mmCIF file of C-alpha atoms in Angstrom:
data_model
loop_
_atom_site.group_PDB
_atom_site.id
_atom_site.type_symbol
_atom_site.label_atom_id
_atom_site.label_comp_id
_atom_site.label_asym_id
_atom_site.label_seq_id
_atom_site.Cartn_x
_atom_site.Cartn_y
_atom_site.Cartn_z
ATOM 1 C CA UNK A 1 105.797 65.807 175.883
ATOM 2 C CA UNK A 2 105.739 62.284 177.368
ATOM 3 C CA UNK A 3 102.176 62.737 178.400
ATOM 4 C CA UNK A 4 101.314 64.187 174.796
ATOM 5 C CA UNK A 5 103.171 61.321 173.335
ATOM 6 C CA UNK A 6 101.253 58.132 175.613
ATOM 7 C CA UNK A 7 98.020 60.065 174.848
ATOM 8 C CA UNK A 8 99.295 59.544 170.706
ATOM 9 C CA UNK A 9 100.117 56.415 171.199
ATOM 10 C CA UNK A 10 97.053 55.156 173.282
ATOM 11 C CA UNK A 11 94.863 57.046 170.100
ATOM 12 C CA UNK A 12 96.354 54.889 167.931
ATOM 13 C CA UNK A 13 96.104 51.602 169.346
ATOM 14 C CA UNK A 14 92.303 52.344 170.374
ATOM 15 C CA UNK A 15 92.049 53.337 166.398
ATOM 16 C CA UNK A 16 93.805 49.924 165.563
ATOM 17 C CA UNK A 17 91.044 47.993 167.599
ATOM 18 C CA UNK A 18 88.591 49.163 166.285
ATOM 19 C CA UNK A 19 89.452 48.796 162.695
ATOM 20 C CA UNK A 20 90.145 45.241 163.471
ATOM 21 C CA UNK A 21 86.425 45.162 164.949
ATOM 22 C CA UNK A 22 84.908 46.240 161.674
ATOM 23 C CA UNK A 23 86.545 43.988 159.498
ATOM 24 C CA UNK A 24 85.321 40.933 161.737
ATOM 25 C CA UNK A 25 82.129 42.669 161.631
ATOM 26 C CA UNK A 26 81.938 42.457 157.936
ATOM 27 C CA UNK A 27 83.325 39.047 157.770
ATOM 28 C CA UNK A 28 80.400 37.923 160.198
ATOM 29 C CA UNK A 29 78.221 39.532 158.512
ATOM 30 C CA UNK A 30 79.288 38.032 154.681
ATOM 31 C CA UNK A 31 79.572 34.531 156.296
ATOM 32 C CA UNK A 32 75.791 34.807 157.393
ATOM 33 C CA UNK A 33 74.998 35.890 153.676
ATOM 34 C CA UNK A 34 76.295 32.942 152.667
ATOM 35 C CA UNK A 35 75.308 30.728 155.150
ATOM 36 C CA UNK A 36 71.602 32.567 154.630
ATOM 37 C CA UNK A 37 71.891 31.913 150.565
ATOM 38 C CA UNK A 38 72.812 28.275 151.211
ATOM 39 C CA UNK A 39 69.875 27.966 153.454
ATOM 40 C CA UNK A 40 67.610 29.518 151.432
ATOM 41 C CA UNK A 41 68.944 27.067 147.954
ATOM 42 C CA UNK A 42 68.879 24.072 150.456
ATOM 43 C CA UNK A 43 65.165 24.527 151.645
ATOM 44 C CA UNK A 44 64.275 25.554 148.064
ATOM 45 C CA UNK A 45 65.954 22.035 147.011
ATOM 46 C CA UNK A 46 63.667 20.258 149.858
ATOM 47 C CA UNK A 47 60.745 21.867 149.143
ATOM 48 C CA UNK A 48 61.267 20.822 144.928
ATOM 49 C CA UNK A 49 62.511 17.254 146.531
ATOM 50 C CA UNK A 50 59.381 16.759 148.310
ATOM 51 C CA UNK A 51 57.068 18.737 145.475
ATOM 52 C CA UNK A 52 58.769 15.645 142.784
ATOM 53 C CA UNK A 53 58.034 12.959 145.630
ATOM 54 C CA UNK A 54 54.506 13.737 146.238
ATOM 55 C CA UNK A 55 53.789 13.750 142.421
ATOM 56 C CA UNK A 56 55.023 10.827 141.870
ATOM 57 C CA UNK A 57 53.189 8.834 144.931
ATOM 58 C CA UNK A 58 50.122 10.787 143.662
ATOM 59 C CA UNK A 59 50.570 9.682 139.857
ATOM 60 C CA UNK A 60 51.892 6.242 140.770
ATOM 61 C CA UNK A 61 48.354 5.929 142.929
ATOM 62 C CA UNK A 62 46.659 7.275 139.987
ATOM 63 C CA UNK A 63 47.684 4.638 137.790
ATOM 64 C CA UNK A 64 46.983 2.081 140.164
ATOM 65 C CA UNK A 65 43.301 3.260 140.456
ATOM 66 C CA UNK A 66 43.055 3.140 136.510
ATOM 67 C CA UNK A 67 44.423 -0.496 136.238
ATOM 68 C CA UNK A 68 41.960 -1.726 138.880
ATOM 69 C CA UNK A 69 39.081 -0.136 137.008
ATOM 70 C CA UNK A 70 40.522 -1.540 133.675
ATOM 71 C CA UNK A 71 40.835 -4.695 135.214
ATOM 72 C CA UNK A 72 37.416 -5.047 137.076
ATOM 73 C CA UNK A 73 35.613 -3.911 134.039
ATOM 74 C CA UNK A 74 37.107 -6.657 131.949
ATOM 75 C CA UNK A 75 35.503 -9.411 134.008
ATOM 76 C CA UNK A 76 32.271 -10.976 133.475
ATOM 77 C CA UNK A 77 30.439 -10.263 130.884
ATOM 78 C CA UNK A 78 28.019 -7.683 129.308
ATOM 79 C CA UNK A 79 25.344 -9.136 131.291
ATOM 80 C CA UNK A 80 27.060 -9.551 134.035
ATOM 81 C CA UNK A 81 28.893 -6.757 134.756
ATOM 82 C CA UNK A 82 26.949 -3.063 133.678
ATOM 83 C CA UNK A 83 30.245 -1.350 132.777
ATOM 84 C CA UNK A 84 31.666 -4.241 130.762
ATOM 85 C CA UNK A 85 34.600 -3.127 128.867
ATOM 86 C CA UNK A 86 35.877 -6.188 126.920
ATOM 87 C CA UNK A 87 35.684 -7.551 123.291
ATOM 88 C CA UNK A 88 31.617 -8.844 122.698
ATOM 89 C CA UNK A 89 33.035 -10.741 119.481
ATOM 90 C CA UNK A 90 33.182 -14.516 119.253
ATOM 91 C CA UNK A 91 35.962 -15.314 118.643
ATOM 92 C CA UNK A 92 37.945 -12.764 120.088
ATOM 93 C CA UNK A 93 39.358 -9.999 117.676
ATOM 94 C CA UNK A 94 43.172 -9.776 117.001
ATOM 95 C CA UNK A 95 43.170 -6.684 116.925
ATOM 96 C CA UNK A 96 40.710 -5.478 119.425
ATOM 97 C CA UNK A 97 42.299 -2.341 122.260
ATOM 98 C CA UNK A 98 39.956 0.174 124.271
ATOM 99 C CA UNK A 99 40.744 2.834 126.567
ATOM 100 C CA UNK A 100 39.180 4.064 129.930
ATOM 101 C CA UNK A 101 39.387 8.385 129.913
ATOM 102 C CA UNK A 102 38.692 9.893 133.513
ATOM 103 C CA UNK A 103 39.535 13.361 132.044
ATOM 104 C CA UNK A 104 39.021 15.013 128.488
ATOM 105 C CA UNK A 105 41.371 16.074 126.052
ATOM 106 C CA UNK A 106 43.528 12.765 124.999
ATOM 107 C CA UNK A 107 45.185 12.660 122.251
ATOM 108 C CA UNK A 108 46.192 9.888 120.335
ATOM 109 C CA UNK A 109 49.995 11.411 120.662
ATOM 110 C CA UNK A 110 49.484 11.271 124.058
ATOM 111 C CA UNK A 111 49.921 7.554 123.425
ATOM 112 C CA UNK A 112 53.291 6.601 122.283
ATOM 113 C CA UNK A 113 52.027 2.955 121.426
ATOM 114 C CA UNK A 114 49.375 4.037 119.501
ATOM 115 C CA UNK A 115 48.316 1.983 116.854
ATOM 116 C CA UNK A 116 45.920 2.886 114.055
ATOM 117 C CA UNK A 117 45.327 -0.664 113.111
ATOM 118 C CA UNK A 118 43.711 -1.427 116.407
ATOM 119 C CA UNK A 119 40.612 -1.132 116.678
ATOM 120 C CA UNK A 120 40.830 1.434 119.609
ATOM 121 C CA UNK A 121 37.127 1.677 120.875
ATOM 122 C CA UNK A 122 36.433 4.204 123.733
ATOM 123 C CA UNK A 123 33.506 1.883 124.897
ATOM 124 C CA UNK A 124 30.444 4.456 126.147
ATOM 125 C CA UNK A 125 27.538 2.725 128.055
ATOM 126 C CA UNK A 126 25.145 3.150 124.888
ATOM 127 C CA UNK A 127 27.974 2.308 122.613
ATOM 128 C CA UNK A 128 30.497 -0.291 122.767
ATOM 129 C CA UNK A 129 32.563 0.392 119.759
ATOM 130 C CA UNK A 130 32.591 4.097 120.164
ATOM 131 C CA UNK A 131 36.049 5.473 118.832
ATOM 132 C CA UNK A 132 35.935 9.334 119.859
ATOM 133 C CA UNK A 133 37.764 9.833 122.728
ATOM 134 C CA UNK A 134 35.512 11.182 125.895
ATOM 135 C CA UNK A 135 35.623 10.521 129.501
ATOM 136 C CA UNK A 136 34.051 6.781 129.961
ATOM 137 C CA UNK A 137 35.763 6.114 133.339
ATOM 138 C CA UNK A 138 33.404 5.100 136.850
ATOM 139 C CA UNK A 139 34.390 8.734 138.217
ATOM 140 C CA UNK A 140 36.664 11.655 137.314
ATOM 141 C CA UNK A 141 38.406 12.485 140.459
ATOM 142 C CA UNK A 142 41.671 10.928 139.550
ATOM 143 C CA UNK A 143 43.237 11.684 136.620
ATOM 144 C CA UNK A 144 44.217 8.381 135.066
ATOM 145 C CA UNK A 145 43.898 6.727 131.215
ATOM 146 C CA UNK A 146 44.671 3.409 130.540
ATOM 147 C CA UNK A 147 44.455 1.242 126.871
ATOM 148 C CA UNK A 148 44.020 -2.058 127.047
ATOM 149 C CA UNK A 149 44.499 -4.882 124.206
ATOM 150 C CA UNK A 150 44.589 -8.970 123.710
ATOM 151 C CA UNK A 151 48.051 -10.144 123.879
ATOM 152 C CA UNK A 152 49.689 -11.429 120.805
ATOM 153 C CA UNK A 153 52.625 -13.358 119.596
ATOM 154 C CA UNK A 154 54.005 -10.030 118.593
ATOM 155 C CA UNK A 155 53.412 -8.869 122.330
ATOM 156 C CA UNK A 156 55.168 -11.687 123.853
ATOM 157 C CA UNK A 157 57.999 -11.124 121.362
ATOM 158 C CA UNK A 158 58.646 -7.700 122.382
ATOM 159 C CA UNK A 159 58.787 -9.182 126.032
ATOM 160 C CA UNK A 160 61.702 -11.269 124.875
ATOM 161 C CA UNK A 161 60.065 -14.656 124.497
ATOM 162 C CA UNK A 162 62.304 -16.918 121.475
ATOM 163 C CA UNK A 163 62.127 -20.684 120.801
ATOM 164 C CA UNK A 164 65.161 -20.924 123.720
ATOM 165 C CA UNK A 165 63.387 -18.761 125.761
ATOM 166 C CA UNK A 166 59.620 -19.386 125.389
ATOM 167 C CA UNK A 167 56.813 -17.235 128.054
ATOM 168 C CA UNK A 168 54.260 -19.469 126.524
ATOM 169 C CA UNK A 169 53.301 -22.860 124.809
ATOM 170 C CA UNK A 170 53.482 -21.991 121.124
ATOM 171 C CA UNK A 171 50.798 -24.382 119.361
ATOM 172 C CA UNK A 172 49.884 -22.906 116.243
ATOM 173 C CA UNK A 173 53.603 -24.085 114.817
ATOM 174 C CA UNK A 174 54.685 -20.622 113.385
ATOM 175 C CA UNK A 175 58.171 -20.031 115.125
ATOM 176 C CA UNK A 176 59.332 -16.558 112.787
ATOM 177 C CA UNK A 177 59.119 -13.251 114.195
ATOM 178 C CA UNK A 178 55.407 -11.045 113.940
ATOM 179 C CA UNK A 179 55.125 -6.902 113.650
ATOM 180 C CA UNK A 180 53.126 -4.997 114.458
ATOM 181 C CA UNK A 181 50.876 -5.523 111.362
ATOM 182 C CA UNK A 182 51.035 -9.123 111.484
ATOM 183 C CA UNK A 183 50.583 -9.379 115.630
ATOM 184 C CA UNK A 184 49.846 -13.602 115.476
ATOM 185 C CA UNK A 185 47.736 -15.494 117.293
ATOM 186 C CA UNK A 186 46.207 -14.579 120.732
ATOM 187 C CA UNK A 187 48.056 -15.657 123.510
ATOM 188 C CA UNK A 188 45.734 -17.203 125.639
ATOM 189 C CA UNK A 189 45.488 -18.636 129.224
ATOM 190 C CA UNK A 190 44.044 -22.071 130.131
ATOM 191 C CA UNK A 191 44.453 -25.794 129.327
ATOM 192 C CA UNK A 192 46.045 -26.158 126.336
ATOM 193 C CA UNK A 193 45.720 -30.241 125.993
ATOM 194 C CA UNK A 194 43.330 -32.687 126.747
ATOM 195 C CA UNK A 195 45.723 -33.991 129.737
ATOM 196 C CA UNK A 196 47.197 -30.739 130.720
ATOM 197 C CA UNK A 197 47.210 -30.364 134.836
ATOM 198 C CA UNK A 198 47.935 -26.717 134.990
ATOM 199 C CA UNK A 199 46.588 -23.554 133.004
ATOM 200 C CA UNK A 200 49.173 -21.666 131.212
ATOM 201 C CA UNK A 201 49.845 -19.634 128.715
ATOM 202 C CA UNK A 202 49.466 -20.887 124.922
ATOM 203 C CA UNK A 203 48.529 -20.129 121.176
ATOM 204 C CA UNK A 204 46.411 -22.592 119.104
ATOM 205 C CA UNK A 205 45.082 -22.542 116.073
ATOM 206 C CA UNK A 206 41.974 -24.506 116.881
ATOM 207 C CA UNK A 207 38.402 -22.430 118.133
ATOM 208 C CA UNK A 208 39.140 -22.780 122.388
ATOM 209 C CA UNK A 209 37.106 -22.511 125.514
ATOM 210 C CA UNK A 210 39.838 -19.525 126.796
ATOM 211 C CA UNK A 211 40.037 -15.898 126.385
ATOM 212 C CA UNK A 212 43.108 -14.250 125.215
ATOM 213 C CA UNK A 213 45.248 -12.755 128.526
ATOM 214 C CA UNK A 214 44.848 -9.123 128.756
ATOM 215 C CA UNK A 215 47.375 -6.441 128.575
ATOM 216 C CA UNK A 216 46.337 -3.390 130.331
ATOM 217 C CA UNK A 217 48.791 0.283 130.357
ATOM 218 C CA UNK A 218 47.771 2.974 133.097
ATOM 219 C CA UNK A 219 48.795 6.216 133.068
ATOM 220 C CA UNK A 220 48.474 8.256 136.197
ATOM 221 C CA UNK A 221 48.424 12.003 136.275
ATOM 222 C CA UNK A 222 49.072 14.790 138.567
ATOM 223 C CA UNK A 223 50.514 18.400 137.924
ATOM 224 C CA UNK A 224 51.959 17.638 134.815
ATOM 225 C CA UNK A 225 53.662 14.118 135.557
ATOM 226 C CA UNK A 226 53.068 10.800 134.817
ATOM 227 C CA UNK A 227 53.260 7.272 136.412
ATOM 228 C CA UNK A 228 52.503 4.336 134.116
ATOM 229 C CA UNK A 229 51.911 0.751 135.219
ATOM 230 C CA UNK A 230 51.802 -2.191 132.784
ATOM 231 C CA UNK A 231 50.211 -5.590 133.670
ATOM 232 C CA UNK A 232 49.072 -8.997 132.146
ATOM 233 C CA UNK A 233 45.866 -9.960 133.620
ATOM 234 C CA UNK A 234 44.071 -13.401 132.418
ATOM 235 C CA UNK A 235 40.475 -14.517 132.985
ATOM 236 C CA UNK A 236 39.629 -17.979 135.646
ATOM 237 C CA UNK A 237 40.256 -20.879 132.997
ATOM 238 C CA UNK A 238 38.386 -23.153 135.708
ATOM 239 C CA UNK A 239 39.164 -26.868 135.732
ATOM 240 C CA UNK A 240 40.607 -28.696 133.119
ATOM 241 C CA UNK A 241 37.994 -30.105 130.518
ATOM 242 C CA UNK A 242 38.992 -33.650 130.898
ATOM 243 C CA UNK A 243 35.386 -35.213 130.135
ATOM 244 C CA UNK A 244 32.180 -33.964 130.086
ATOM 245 C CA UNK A 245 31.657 -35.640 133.435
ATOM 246 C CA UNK A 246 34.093 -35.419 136.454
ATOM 247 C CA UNK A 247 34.167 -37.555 139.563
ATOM 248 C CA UNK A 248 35.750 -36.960 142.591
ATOM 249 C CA UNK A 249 34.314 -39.355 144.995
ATOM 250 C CA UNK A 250 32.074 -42.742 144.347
ATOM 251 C CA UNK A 251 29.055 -42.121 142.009
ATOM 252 C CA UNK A 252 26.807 -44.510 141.823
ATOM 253 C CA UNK A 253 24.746 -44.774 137.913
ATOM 254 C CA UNK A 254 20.940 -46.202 137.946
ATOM 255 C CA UNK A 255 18.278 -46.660 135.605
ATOM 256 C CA UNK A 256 18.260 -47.400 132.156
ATOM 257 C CA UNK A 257 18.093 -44.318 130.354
ATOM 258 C CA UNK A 258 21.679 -43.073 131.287
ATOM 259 C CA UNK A 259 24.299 -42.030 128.583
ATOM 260 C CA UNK A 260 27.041 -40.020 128.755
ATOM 261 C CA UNK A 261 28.677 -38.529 125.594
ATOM 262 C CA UNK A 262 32.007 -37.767 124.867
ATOM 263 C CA UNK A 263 32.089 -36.711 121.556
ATOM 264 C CA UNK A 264 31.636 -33.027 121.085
ATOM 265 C CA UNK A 265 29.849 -31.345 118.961
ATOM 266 C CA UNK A 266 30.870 -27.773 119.652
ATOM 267 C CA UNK A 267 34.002 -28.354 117.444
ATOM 268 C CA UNK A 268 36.138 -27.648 120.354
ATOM 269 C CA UNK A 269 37.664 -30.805 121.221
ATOM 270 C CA UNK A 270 36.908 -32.630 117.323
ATOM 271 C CA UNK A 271 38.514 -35.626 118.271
ATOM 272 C CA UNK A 272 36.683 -36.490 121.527
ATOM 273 C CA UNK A 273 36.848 -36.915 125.392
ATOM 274 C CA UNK A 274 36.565 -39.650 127.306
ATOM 275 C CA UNK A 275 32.877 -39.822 128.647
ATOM 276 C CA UNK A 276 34.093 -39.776 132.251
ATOM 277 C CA UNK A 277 36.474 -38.495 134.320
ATOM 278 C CA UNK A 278 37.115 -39.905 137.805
ATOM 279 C CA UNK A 279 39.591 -39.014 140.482
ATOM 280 C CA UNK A 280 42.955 -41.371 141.615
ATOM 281 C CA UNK A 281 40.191 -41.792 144.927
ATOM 282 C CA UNK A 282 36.181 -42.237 143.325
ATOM 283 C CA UNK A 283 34.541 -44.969 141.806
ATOM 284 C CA UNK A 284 31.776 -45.721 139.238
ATOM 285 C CA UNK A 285 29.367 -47.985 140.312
ATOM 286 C CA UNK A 286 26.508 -49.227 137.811
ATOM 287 C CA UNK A 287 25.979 -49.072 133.871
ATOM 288 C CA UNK A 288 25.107 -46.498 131.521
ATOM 289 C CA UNK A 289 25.357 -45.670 127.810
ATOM 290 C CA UNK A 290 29.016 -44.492 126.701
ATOM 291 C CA UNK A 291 30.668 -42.947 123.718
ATOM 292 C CA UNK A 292 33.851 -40.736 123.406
ATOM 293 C CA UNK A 293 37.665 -41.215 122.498
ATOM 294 C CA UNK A 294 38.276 -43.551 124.842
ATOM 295 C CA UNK A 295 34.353 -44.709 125.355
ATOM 296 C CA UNK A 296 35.209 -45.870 128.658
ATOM 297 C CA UNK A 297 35.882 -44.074 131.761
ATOM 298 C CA UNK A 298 39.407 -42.940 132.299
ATOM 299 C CA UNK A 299 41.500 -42.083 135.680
ATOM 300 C CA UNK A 300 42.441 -38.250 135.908
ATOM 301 C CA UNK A 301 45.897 -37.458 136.499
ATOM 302 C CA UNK A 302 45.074 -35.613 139.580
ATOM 303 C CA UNK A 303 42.217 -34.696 141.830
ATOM 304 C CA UNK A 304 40.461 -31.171 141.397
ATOM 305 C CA UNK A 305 39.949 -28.712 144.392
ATOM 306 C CA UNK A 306 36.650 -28.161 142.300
ATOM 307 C CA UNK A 307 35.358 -25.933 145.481
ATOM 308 C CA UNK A 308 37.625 -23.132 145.051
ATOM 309 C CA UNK A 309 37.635 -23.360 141.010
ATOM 310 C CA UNK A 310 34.166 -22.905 141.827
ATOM 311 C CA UNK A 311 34.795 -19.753 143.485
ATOM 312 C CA UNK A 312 37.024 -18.129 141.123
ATOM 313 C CA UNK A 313 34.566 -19.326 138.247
ATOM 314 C CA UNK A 314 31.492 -17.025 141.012
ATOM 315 C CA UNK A 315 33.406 -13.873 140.874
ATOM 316 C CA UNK A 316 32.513 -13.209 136.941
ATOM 317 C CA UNK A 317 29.290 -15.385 136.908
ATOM 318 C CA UNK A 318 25.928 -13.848 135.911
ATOM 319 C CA UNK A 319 23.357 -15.074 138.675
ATOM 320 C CA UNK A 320 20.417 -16.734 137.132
ATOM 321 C CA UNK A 321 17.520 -15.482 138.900
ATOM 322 C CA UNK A 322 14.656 -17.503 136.660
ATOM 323 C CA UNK A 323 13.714 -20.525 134.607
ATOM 324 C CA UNK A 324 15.766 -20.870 131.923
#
């Protein structure tokens, strides 16, 4: 009996392990399911993570190629530049926009600044004012589309500028708030006064030598999302106009038959330049016939680094090649 009942009792305590085996067993194995289901939702989150981040560096490049298309196909001119894209009007056109296309199928709800009352060109190489929208871009293998349009009073508005907090030198006098029907003047970038030093931003009323500053939108696409870059871009205003004739060291006049006229008859400065504009450091030596408003030479407020206006003024010049 005592053997019978160690033999019973040794049974049941090898049945008692192993029970206890099995249910750590199954524990094991539902904390691997787990740890196998978090796994698998954590790499799935990466792999989304980095799917999202490479769409958007893609896009945000996108957009950056469109803008410096845009932008290089604004400068120059027509003659210039073979894949011109800005406003051929004189003067400038309130309510001139264009857009680049690298890919078909834009809408105009695609837009959601679209404005009707612009005059929206899709510029083509054998039409300029073309309005149906087809691919017009340099290439096609980035997906981009940018608009661009003059800035306006309106623009500027929207940006936050207010008579206490002004983004530009408001010269045409009109101080109330513009819409989108009624944009305002063009906001323009150059010398806005006979003595100015520096080139800035300003509205006149009066014809000007300046373009209007550019506003260009990019939209970059990839896989269904979409980067968009905004940016103000103006044309090289040059040196300031301060007289027909600037001089920055000694110039020396001789003969008889010199004159030098300061009264324009362009219209753009009606009331007249000085004849002569010399540097704090040059001097005029000899005579010569002089009109303008003063119709003597006058001192300019600073000298000009006339060598590297000259080089901003080369990058959108049209070489002349012949006589004229």
């Amino acid at each position: 009996m005592n053997s019978l009942e160690g033999w019973v009792r040794q049974k049941a305590l090898l049945d008692n392990r192993k029970g206890s085996a099995l249910i750590a067993a199954l524990l094991l194995v539902a904390v691997s399911g787990i740890m196998g289901a978090t796994i698998l939702f954590a790499t799935s989150m990466e792999l989304q993570i980095s799917g999202n981040y490479r769409r958007a560096v893609q896009t945000f490049y996108a957009a950056e190629a469109g803008l410096a298309e845009t932008q290089r196909r604004l400068s120059g001119s027509p003659v210039s530049n073979p894949v011109f894209l800005g406003d051929v009007v004189s003067p400038h056109q309130p309510h001139w926009s264009a857009y680049v296309f690298s890919q078909a199928g834009w809408i105009p709800a695609d837009d959601h600044t679209y404005n009707a009352l612009l005059t929206n060109y899709v510029p083509l190489s054998a039409n300029a004012t073309n309005t149906i929208a087809l691919p017009n871009s340099v290439q096609s293998d980035v997906a981009y589309w940018t608009k661009v349009h003059h800035k306006t009073e309106y623009d500027a508005e929207q940006a936050g500028h207010r008579l206490a907090t002004p983004h530009y030198l408001d010269g045409d006098g009109v101080t109330t708030l513009h819409s989108t029907s009624s944009r305002g003047q063009l906001i323009r970038f150059g010398y806005p006064l006979p003595t100015s030093v520096k080139p800035e931003q300003f509205t006149t009323t009066l014809q000007s030598l300046y373009p209007a500053v550019e506003m260009i939108t990019s939209h970059g696409q990839v896989e269904g999302a979409d980067s968009i870059l905004q940016a103000d871009v103006k044309h090289p205003a040059g040196p300031p106009v301060w007289a027909p004739m600037y001089a920055g060291n000694e110039v020396v006049l001789s003969g008889s038959m010199i004159t030098v006229q300061g009264m324009d008859a362009c219209g753009l400065f009606p009331s007249g330049l000085p004849p002569i504009s010399l540097s704090p450091s040059a001097s005029l030596v000899g005579t010569a016939g002089l009109t303008g408003n003063p119709a003597t030479p006058q001192v300019s407020p600073i000298s000009l680094d006339l060598d590297e206006q000259i080089k901003d003024l080369k990058k959108g010049a049209a070489p002349v090649v012949a006589d004229l």
